[in-house]
C-alpha cells in the first residue's frame, strides 16, 4: 500500500460525516512521505522543534507548536509519543512512530478525541509494522 493511500483512506476518512481538515505522514527527517492536498507548507525548523519535544517533552509548551506558520497551544499529550495542540475551534495531533510523524489537523465539528483516535490508531498500526 502506498503512503498516499494511508493518508487518503485512513487519515482523511469519514467519521460521523466529518473528516480531518488536513493530514500527512512526514519522515522524522522532515521528508514528506504523503500528505493531503490541504496540508500546510511547513518549515524544516518546525519539524525539528516537534522532534525535539518528543525527545525533551515540554520543550514546545512555552512557545507553542508551529506548523505552516500556524501556532497551536500545546495541551496534554503522551510524552515521547503524542503531541496535541489547540487553536480556536480546532487543533492538531502528532503521533511519533519508529520512522515517521503522523499529523492530523482538525476543525469543529470534528472533536479533539476523534482526531486523536484517527491519528493514533494509524500510528499504532505503523509501529506494530516496525515503521
C-alpha positions as semicolon CSV with decimal commas, in nm:
position;residue;x (nm);y (nm);z (nm)
1;X;0,000;0,000;0,000
2;X;0,137;0,344;-0,087
3;X;0,185;0,610;0,179
4;X;-0,067;0,828;-0,004
5;X;-0,329;0,554;0,040
6;X;-0,271;0,563;0,418
7;X;-0,336;0,939;0,416
8;X;-0,637;0,924;0,181
9;X;-0,811;0,618;0,328
10;X;-0,704;0,612;0,694
11;X;-0,634;0,972;0,795
12;X;-0,880;1,158;0,572
13;X;-1,153;0,902;0,644
14;X;-1,513;0,993;0,722
15;X;-1,609;0,987;1,093
16;X;-1,978;1,054;1,164
17;X;-1,996;1,262;0,845
18;X;-1,685;1,468;0,929
19;X;-1,317;1,440;0,844
20;X;-0,980;1,590;0,926
21;X;-0,906;1,926;0,767
22;X;-0,555;1,807;0,669
23;X;-0,322;1,514;0,730
24;X;0,026;1,394;0,646
25;X;0,291;1,132;0,710
26;X;0,629;1,301;0,741
27;X;0,963;1,126;0,792
28;X;1,143;1,218;1,112
29;X;1,398;1,394;0,890
30;X;1,122;1,624;0,759
31;X;1,076;1,448;0,424
32;X;0,715;1,426;0,305
33;X;0,602;1,066;0,263
34;X;0,241;1,157;0,180
35;X;0,000;1,441;0,253
36;X;-0,350;1,565;0,183
37;X;-0,384;1,847;-0,068
38;X;-0,484;2,076;0,221
39;X;-0,175;2,009;0,437
40;X;0,014;2,335;0,502
41;X;0,364;2,403;0,370
42;X;0,595;2,380;0,668
43;X;0,948;2,484;0,751
44;X;1,219;2,228;0,840
45;X;1,272;2,401;1,176
46;X;0,905;2,340;1,265
47;X;0,959;1,964;1,226
48;X;1,289;1,990;1,418
49;X;1,108;2,162;1,708
50;X;0,841;1,888;1,711
51;X;1,110;1,617;1,711
52;X;1,288;1,796;1,997
53;X;0,966;1,792;2,202
54;X;0,943;1,414;2,158
55;X;1,300;1,387;2,294
56;X;1,251;1,658;2,559
57;X;0,878;1,658;2,650
58;X;0,753;2,005;2,738
59;X;1,003;2,195;2,523
60;X;0,722;2,325;2,298
61;X;0,491;2,429;2,582
62;X;0,641;2,781;2,637
63;X;0,646;2,876;2,267
64;X;0,367;2,665;2,118
65;X;0,377;2,420;1,831
66;X;0,415;2,582;1,489
67;X;0,319;2,415;1,162
68;X;0,298;2,610;0,838
69;X;0,335;2,929;1,041
70;X;0,021;2,850;1,245
71;X;0,069;2,845;1,621
72;X;-0,103;2,579;1,831
73;X;-0,114;2,589;2,210
74;X;0,035;2,260;2,334
75;X;-0,208;2,066;2,552
76;X;-0,191;1,731;2,731
77;X;-0,031;1,457;2,524
78;X;0,175;1,147;2,587
79;X;0,541;1,238;2,650
80;X;0,763;1,095;2,378
81;X;0,469;0,954;2,181
82;X;0,192;1,208;2,110
83;X;0,178;1,588;2,098
84;X;-0,161;1,760;2,093
85;X;-0,226;2,123;2,014
86;X;-0,528;2,354;2,018
87;X;-0,608;2,665;1,816
88;X;-0,954;2,820;1,839
89;X;-1,218;2,562;1,747
90;X;-0,961;2,323;1,602
91;X;-0,627;2,169;1,669
92;X;-0,356;1,922;1,578
93;X;-0,243;1,575;1,684
94;X;0,108;1,446;1,608
95;X;0,194;1,080;1,671
96;X;0,555;0,964;1,656
97;X;0,628;0,621;1,512
98;X;0,964;0,447;1,476
99;X;1,043;0,630;1,149
100;X;0,775;0,893;1,092
101;X;0,538;1,155;1,231
102;X;0,165;1,123;1,165
103;X;-0,016;1,460;1,154
104;X;-0,387;1,529;1,177
105;X;-0,533;1,880;1,174
106;X;-0,900;1,927;1,260
107;X;-1,170;2,191;1,290
108;X;-1,508;2,160;1,460
109;X;-1,743;1,978;1,431
110;X;-1,473;1,706;1,443
111;X;-1,372;1,668;1,807
112;X;-1,021;1,652;1,953
113;X;-1,094;1,293;2,061
114;X;-1,190;1,191;1,707
115;X;-0,872;1,347;1,567
116;X;-0,663;1,171;1,832
117;X;-0,830;0,838;1,754
118;X;-0,770;0,868;1,377
119;X;-0,405;0,972;1,407
120;X;-0,306;0,749;1,697
121;X;-0,476;0,439;1,555
122;X;-0,274;0,467;1,231
123;X;0,042;0,548;1,429
124;X;-0,002;0,242;1,649
125;X;-0,061;0,024;1,342
126;X;0,253;0,153;1,171
127;X;0,456;0,096;1,489
128;X;0,326;-0,263;1,501
129;X;0,459;-0,298;1,143
130;X;0,803;-0,169;1,253
131;X;0,754;0,163;1,080
